[in-house]
mmCIF file of C-alpha atoms and ligand atoms in Angstrom:
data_model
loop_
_atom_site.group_PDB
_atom_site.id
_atom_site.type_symbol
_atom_site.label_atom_id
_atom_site.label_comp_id
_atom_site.label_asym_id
_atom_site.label_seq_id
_atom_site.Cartn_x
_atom_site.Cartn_y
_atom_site.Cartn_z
ATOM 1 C CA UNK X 57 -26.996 70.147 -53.853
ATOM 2 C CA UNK X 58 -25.986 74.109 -54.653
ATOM 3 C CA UNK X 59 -27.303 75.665 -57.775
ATOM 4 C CA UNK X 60 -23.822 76.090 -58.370
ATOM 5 C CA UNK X 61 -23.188 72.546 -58.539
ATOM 6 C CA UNK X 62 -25.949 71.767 -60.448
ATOM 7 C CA UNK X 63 -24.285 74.294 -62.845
ATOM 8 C CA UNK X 64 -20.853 72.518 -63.480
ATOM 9 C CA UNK X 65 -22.745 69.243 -64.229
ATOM 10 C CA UNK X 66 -25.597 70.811 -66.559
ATOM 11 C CA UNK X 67 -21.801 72.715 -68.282
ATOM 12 C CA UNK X 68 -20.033 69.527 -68.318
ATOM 13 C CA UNK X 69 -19.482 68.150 -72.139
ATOM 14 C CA UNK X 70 -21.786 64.604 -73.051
ATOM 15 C CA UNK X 71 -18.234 62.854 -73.147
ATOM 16 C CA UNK X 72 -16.581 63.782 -70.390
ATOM 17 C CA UNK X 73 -19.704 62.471 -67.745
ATOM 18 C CA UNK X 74 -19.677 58.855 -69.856
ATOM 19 C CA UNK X 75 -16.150 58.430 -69.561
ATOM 20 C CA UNK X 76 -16.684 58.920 -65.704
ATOM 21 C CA UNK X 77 -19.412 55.813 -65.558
ATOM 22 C CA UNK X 78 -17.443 53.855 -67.508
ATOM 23 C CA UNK X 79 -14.114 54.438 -65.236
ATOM 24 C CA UNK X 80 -16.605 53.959 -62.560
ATOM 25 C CA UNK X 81 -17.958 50.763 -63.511
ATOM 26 C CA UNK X 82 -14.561 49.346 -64.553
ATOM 27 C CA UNK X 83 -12.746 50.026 -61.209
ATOM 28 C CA UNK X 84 -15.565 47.980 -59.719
ATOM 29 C CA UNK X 85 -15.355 45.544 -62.066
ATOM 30 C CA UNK X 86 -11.698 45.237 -61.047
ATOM 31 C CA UNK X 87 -12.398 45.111 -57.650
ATOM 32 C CA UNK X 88 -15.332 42.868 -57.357
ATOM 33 C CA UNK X 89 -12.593 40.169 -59.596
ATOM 34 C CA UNK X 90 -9.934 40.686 -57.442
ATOM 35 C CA UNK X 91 -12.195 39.923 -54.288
ATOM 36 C CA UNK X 92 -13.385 37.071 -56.243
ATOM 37 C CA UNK X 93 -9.682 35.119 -56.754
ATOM 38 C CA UNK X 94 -8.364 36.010 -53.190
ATOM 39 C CA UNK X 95 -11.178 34.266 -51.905
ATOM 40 C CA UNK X 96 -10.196 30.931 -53.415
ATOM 41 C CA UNK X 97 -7.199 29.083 -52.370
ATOM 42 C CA UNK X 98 -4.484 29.186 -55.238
ATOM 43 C CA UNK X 99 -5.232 25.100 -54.978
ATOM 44 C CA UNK X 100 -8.899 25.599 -55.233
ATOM 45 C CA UNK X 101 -8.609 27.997 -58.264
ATOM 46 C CA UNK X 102 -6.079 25.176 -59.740
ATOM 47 C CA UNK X 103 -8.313 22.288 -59.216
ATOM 48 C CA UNK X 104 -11.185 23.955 -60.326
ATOM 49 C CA UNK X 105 -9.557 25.178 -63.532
ATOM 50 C CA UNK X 106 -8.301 21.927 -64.036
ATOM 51 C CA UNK X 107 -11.160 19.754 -63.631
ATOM 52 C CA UNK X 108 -13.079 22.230 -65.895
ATOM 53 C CA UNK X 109 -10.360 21.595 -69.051
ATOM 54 C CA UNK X 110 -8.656 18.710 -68.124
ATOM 55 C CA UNK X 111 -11.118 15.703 -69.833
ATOM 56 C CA UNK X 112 -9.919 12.750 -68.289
ATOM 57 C CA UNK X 113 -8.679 9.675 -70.572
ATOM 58 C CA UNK X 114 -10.941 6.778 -69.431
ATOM 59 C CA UNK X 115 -9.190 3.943 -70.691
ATOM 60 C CA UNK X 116 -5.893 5.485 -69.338
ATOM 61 C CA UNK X 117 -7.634 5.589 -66.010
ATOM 62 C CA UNK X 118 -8.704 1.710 -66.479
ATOM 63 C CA UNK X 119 -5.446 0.796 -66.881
ATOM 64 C CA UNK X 120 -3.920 2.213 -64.098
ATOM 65 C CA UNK X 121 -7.309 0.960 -61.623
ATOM 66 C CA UNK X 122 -6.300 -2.287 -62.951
ATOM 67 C CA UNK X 123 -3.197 -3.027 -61.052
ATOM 68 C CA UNK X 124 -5.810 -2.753 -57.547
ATOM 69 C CA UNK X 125 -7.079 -6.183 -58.135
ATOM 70 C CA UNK X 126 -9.865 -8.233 -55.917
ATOM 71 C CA UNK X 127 -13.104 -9.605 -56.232
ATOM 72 C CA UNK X 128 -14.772 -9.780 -59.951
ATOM 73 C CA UNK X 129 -18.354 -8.073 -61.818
ATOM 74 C CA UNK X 130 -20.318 -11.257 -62.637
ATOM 75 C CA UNK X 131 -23.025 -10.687 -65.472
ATOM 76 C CA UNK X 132 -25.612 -13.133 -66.200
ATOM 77 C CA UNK X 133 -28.372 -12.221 -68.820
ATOM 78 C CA UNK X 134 -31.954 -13.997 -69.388
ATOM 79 C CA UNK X 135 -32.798 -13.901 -73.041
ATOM 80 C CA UNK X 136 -36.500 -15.143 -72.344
ATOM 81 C CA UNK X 137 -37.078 -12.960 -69.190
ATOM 82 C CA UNK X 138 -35.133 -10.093 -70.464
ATOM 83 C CA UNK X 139 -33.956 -9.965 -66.975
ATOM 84 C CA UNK X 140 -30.023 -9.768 -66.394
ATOM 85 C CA UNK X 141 -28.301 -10.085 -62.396
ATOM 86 C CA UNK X 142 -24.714 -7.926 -61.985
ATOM 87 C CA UNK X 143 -22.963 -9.280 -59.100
ATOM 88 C CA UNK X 144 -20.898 -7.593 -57.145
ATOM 89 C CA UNK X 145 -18.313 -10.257 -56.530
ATOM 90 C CA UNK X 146 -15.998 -9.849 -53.182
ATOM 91 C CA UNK X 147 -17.475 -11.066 -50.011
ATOM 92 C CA UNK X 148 -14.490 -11.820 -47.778
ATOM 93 C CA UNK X 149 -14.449 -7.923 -47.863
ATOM 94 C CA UNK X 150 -18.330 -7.028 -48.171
ATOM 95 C CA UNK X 151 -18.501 -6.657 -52.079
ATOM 96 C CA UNK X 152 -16.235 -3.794 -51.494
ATOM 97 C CA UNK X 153 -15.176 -2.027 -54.923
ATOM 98 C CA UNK X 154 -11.577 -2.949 -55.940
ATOM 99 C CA UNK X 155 -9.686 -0.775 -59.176
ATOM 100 C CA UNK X 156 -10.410 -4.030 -61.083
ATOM 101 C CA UNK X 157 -14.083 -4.279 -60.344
ATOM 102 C CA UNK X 158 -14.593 -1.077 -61.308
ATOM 103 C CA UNK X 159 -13.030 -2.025 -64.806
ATOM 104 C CA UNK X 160 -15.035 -4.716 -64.689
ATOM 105 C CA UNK X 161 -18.301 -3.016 -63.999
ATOM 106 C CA UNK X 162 -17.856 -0.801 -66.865
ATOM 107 C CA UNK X 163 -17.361 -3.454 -69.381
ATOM 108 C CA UNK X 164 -20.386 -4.981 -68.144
ATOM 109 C CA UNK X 165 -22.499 -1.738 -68.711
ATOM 110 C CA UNK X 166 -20.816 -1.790 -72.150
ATOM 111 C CA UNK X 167 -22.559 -5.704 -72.376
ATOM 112 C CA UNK X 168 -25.793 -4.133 -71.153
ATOM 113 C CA UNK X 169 -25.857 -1.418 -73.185
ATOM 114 C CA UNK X 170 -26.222 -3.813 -76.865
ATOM 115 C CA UNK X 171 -28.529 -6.358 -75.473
ATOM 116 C CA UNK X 172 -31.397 -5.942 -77.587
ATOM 117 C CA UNK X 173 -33.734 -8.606 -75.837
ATOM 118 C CA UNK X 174 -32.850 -6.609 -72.829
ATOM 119 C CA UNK X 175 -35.674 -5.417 -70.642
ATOM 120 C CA UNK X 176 -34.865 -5.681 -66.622
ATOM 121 C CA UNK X 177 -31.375 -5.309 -64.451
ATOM 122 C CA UNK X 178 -31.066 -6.323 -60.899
ATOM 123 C CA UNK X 179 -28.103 -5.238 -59.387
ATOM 124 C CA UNK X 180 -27.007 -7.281 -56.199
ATOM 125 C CA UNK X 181 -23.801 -8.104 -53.757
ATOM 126 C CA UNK X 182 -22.293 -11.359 -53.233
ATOM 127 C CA UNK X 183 -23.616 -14.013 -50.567
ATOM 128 C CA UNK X 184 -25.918 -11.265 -48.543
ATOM 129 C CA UNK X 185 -24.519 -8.440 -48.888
ATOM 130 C CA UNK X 186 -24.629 -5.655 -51.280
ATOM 131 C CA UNK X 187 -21.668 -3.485 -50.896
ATOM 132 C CA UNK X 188 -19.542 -1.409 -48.385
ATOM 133 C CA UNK X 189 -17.756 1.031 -50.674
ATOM 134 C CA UNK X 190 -14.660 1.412 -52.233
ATOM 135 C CA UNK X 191 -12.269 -1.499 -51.093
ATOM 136 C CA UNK X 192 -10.031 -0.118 -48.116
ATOM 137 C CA UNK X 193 -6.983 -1.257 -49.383
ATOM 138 C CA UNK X 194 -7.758 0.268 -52.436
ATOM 139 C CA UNK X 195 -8.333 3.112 -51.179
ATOM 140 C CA UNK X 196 -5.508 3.852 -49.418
ATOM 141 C CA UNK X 197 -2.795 3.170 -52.139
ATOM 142 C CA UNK X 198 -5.127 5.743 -54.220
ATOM 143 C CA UNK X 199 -5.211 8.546 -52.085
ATOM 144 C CA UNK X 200 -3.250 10.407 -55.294
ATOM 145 C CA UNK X 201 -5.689 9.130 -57.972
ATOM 146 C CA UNK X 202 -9.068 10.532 -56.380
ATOM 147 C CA UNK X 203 -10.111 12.782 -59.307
ATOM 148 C CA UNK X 204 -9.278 9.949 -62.127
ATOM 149 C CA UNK X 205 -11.303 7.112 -59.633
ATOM 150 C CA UNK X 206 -13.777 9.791 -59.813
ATOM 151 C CA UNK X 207 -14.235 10.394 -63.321
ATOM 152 C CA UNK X 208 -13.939 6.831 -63.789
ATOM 153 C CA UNK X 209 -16.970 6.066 -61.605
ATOM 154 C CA UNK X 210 -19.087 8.681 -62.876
ATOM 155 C CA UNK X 211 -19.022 7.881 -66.666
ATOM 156 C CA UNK X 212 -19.549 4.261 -65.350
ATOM 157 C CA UNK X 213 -22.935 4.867 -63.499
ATOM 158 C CA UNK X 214 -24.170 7.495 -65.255
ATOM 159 C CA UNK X 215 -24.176 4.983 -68.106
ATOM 160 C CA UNK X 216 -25.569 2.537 -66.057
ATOM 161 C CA UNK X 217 -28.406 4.781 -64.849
ATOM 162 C CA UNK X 218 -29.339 5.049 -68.386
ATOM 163 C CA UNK X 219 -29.241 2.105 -69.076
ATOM 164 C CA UNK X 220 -32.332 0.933 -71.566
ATOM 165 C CA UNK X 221 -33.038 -0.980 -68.696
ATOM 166 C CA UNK X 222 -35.312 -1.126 -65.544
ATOM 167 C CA UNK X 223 -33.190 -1.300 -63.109
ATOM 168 C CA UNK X 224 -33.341 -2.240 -59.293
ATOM 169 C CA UNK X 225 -30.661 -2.478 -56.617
ATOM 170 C CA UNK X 226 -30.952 -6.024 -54.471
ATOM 171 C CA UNK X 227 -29.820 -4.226 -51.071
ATOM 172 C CA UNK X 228 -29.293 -7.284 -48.480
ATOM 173 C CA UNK X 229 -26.792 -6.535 -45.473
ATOM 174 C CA UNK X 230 -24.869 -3.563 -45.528
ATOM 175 C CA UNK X 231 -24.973 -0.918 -48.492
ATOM 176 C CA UNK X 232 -22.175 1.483 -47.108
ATOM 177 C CA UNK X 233 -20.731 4.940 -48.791
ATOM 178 C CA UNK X 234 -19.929 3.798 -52.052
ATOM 179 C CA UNK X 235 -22.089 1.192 -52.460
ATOM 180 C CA UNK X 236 -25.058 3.705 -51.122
ATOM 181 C CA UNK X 237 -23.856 5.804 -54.259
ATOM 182 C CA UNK X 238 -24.163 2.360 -56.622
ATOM 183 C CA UNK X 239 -27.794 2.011 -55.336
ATOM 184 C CA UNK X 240 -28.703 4.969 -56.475
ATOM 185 C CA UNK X 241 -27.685 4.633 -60.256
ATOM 186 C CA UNK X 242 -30.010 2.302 -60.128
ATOM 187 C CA UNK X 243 -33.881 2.950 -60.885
ATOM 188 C CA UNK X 244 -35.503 1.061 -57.854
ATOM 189 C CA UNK X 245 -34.152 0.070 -54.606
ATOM 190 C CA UNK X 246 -35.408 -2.803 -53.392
ATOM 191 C CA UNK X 247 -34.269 -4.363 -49.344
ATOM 192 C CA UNK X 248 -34.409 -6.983 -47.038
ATOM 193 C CA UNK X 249 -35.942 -6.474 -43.604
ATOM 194 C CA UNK X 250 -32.527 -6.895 -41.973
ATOM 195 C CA UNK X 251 -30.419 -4.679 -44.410
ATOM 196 C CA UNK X 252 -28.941 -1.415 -43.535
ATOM 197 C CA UNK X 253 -28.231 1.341 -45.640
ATOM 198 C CA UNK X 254 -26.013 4.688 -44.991
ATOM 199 C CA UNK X 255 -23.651 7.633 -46.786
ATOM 200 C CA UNK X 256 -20.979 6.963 -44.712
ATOM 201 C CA UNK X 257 -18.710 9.560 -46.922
ATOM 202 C CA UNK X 258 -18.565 12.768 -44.394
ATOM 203 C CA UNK X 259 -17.753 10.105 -41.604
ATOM 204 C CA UNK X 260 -14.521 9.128 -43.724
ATOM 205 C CA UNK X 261 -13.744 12.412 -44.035
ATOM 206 C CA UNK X 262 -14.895 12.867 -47.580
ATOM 207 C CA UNK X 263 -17.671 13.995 -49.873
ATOM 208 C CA UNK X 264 -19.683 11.527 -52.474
ATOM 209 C CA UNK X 265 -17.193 10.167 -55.166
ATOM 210 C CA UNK X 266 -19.356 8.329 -57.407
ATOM 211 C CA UNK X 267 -21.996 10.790 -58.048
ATOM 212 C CA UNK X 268 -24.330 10.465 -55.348
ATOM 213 C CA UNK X 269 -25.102 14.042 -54.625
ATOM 214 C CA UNK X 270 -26.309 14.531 -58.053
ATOM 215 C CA UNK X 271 -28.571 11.546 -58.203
ATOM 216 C CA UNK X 272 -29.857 12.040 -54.378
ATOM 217 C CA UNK X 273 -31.276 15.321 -55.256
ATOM 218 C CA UNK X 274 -32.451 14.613 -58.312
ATOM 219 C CA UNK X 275 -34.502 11.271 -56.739
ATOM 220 C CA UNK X 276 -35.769 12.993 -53.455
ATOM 221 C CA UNK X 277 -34.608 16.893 -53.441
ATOM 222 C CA UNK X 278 -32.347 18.675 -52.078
ATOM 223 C CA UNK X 279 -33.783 18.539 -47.905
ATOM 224 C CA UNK X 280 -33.137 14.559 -48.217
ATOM 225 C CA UNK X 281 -30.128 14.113 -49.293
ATOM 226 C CA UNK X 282 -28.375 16.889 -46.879
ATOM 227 C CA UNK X 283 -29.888 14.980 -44.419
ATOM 228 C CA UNK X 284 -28.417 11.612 -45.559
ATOM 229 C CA UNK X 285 -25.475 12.852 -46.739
ATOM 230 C CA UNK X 286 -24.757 15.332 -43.619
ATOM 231 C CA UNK X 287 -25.700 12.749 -40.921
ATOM 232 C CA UNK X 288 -24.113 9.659 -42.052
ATOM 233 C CA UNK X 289 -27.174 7.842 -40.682
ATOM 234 C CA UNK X 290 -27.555 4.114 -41.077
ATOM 235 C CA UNK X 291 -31.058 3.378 -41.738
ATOM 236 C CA UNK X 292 -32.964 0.423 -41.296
ATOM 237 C CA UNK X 293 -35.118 -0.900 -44.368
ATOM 238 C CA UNK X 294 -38.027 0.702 -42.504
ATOM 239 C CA UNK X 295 -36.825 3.922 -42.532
ATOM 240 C CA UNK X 296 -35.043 4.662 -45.737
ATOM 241 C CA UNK X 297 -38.466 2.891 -46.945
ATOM 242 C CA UNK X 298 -40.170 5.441 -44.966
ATOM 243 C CA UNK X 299 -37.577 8.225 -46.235
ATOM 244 C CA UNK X 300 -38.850 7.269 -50.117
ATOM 245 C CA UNK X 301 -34.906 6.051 -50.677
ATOM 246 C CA UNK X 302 -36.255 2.389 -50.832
ATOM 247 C CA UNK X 303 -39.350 1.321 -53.334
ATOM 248 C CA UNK X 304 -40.131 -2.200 -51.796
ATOM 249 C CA UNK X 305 -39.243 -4.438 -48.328
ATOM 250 C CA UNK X 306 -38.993 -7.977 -49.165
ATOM 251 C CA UNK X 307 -40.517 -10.511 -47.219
ATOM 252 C CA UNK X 308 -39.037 -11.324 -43.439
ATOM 253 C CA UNK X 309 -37.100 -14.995 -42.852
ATOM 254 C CA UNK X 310 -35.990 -15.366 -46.632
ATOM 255 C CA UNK X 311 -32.567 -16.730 -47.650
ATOM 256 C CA UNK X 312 -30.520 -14.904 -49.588
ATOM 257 C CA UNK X 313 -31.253 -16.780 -53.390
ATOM 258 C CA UNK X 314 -35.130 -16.525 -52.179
ATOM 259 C CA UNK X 315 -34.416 -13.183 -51.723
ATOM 260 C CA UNK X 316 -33.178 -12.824 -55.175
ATOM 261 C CA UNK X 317 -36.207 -14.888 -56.758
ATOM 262 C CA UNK X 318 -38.913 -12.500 -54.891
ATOM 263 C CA UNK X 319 -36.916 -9.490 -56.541
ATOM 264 C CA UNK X 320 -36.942 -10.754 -59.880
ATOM 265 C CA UNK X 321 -41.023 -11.567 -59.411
ATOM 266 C CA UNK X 322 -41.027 -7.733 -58.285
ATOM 267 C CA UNK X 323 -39.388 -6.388 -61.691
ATOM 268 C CA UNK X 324 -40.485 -8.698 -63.846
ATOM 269 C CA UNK X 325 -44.116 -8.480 -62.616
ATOM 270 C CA UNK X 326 -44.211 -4.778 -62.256
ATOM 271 C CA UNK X 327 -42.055 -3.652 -64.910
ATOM 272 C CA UNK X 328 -41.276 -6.195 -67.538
ATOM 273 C CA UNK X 329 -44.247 -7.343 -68.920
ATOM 274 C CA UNK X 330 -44.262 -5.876 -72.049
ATOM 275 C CA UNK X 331 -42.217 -5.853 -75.499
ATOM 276 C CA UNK X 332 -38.461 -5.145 -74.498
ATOM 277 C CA UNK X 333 -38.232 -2.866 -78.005
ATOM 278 C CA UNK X 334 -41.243 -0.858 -76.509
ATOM 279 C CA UNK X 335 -39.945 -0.639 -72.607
ATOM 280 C CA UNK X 336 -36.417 0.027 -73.936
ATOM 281 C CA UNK X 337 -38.270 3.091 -75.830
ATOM 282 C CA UNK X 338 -40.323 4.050 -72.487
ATOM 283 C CA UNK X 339 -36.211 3.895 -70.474
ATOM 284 C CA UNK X 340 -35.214 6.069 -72.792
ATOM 285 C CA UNK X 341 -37.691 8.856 -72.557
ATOM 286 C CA UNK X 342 -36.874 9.084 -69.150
ATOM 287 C CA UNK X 343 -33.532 9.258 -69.417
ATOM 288 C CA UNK X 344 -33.944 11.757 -71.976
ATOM 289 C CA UNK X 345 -36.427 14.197 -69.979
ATOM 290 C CA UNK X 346 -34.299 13.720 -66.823
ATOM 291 C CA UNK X 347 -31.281 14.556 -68.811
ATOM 292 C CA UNK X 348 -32.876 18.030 -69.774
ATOM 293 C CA UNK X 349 -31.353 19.422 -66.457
ATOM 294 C CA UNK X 350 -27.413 20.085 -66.794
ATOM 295 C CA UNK X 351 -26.789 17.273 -64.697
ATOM 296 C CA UNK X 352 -23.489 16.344 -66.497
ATOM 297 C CA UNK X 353 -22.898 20.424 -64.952
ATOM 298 C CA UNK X 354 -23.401 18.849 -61.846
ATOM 299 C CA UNK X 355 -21.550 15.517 -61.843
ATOM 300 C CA UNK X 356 -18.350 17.804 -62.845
ATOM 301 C CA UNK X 357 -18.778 19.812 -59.721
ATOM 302 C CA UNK X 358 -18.975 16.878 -57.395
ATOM 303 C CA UNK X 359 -16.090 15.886 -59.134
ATOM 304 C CA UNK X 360 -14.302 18.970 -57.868
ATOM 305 C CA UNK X 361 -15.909 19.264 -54.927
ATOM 306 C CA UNK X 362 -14.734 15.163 -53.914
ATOM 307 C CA UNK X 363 -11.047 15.906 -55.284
ATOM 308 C CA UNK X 364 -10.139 18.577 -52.645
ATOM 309 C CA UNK X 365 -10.670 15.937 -49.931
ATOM 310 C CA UNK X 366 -9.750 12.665 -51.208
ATOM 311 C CA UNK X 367 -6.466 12.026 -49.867
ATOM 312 C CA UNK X 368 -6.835 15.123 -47.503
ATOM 313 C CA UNK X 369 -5.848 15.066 -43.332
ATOM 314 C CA UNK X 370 -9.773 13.818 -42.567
ATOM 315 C CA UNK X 371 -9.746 11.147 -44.470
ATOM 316 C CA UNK X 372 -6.526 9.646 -43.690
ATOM 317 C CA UNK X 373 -7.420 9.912 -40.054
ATOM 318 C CA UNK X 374 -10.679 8.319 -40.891
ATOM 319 C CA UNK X 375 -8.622 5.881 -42.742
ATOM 320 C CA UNK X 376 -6.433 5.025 -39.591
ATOM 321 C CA UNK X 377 -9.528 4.789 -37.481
ATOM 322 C CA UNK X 378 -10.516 1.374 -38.915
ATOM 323 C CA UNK X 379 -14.347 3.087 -38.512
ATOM 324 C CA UNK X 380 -17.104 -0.160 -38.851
ATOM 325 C CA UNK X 381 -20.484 1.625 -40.024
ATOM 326 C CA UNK X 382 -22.404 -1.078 -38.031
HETATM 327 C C1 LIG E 151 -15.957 6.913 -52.852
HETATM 328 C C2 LIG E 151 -16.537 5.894 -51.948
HETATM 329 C C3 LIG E 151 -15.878 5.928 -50.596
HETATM 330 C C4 LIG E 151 -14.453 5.491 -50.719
HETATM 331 O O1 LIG E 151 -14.176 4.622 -51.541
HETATM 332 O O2 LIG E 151 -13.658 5.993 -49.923
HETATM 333 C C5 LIG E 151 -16.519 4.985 -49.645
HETATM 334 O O3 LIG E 151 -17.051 3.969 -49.989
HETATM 335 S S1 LIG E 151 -16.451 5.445 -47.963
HETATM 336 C C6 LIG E 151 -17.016 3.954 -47.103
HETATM 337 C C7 LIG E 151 -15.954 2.918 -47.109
HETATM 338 N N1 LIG E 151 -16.451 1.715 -46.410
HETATM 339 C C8 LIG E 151 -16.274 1.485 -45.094
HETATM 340 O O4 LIG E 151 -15.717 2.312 -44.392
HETATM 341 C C9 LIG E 151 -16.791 0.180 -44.559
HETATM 342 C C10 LIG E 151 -15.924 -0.313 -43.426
HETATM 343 N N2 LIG E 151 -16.407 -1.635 -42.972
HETATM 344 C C11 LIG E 151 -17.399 -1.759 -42.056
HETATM 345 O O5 LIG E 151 -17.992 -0.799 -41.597
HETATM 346 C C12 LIG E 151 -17.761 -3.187 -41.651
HETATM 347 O O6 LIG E 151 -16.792 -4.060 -42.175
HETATM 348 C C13 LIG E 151 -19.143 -3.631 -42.202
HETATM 349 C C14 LIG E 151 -20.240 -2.861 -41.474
HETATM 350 C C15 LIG E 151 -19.219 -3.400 -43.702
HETATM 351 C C16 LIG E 151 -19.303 -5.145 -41.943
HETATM 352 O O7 LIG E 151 -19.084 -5.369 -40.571
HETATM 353 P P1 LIG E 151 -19.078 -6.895 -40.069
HETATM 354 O O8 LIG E 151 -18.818 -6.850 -38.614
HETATM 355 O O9 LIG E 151 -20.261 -7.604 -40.591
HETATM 356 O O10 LIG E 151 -17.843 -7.577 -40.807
HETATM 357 P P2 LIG E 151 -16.289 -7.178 -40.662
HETATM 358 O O11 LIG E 151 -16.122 -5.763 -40.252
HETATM 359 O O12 LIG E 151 -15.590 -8.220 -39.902
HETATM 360 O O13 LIG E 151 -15.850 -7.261 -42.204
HETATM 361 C C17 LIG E 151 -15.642 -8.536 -42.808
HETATM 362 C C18 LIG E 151 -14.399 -8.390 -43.637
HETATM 363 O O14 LIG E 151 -14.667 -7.447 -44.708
HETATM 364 C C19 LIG E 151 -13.683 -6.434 -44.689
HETATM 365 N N3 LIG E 151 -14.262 -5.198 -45.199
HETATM 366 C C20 LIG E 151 -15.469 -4.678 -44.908
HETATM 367 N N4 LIG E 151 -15.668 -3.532 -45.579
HETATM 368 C C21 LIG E 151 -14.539 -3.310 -46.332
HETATM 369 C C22 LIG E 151 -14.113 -2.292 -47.241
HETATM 370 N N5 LIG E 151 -14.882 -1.253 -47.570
HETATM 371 N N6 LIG E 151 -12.876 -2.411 -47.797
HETATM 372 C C23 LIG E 151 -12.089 -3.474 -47.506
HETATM 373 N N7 LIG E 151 -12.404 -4.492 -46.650
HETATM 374 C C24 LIG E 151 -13.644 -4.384 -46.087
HETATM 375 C C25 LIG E 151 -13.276 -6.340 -43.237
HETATM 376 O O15 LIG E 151 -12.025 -5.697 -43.152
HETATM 377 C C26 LIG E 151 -13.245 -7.801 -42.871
HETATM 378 O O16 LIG E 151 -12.076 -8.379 -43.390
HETATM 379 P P3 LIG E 151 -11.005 -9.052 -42.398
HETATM 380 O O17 LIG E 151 -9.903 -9.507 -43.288
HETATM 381 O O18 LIG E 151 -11.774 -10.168 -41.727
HETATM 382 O O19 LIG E 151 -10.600 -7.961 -41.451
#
């Protein structure tokens, strides 16, 4: 630089040369904003505005999920085991998830949630099989009410994955999109040797909607669940054993209610042998430490993520496929 140069600067008042970073800095500032927006999509900005601000009204939602109707929650609780069995109740159409059973599912956390002799929960699906997702028909007259089915589903598991329970999924037969998400609001995963499980979601042309992202890389980190939740793979009980998604195999050639027994011999064995005041305490630790991480932060941007496909051209045609996950 000339001596000359070096001149005008040294002359130039304090003022004058602050001013200058300051204009600099703010037309960058401008700039790098303006960048920022045109990247989005006027919808994406819009959704994402909205989900951030707009708190959903939960019993508003219930009402409306109520006019789906099929299949039923069944609850039964064991005051001397402290062991309760959900049932997901709908097996002409594979304990698929209905508007009403979601209702019903909540209100049965709600149950859960006060029993003080409480100690064990073993969620399971009706005559053999645990569940294949939302209910089709369901789905398809809700291809407007994504977001609310969303929030919906989220405040329902994420209560019932904290839960002051130990809780274990009963996975016999197929455990499909949904009902992959379900399992994993639950504490343990336990199969039978002929059960399959998969995240069928990017095959229907969607992302998870019930808050399985979150949980998946909470439970086994982020390589896992892109690789169940990119490949749509149905895995065997071997392999999602093998994969750490599944804590215990059952025993080959039982029926379904033996099946049942061996699970509650599992829990109750492992898990349940002590005060249900003290392994309430010892839930809610857990929940509590886990918690720590913003993963409320996280649900929300599932939630976002979810409502810019649901009802969107790939999962309509997915819809119209009549895809079986077999
Ligand atoms: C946010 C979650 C997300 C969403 O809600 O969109 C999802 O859950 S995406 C995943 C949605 N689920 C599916 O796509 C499952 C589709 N079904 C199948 O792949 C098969 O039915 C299977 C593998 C579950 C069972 O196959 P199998 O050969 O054993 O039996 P069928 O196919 O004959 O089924 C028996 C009977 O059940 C009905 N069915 C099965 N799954 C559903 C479902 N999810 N919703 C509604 N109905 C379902 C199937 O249609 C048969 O009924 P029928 O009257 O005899 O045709």
């Amino acid at each position: 630089m000339s001596s000359s140069s070096n001149q005008e600067n040294i002359n130039k008042p304090e003022g004058q040369s602050i001013l200058n970073v300051v204009l600099v800095f703010l037309i960058k500032m401008i700039t790098w904003i303006l960048k920022g927006v045109s990247r989005c999509t006027p919808h994406k900005v819009t959704s994402r505005l909205l989900s951030t601000f707009h708190q959903p009204d939960l019993k508003a939602i219930a009402k409306e999920l109520e006019n789906f109707p099929g299949g039923s929650i069944d609850l039964t609780k064991d005051n001397e085991t402290g062991i309760a069995v959900m049932v997901i109740n709908n097996p002409d159409k594979r304990n698929s998830l209905s508007g009403k059973m979601m209702v019903e599912m909540s209100e049965k956390v709600d149950q859960l949630e006060q029993w003080a002799q409480g100690k064990g929960l073993i969620l399971m699906g009706k005559d053999g099989s645990f569940c294949s997702g939302g209910d089709l028909a369901f789905v398809k007259k809700a291809l407007h009410y994504g977001a609310e089915m969303a929030a919906f589903q989220h405040h329902t598991l994420t209560r019932l994955h904290n839960l002051p329970l130990i809780s274990v999924a009963l996975l016999q037969g197929h455990t499909l999109g949904g009902g992959a998400e379900l399992s994993t609001a639950c504490d343990f995963r336990v199969m039978s040797t002929s059960g399959k499980i998969g995240f069928v979601q990017v095959k229907m042309g969607i992302t998870t909607g019930w808050g399985a992202t979150t949980r998946l890389v909470s439970l086994l980190g982020r390589k896992k669940a892109l690789q169940f939740l990119s490949s749509a793979k149905i895995m065997s009980a071997q392999e999602a054993h093998q994969e750490g998604l599944v804590d215990h195999i059952l025993q080959n050639s039982l029926s379904h209610n033996e099946e049942l027994e061996a699970c509650k011999q599992w829990l109750g064995l492992n898990y349940c042998n002590y005060d249900s005041n003290l392994l309430q305490a010892v839930k809610a630790l857990i929940v509590h430490c886990d918690s720590s991480k913003d993963t409320s932060k996280s649900l929300k941007y599932e939630r976002d993520v979810f409502a810019q496909f649901w009802g969107g051209p790939a999962q309509k045609a997915a819809l119209a496929a009549k895809i079986k996950h077999n």
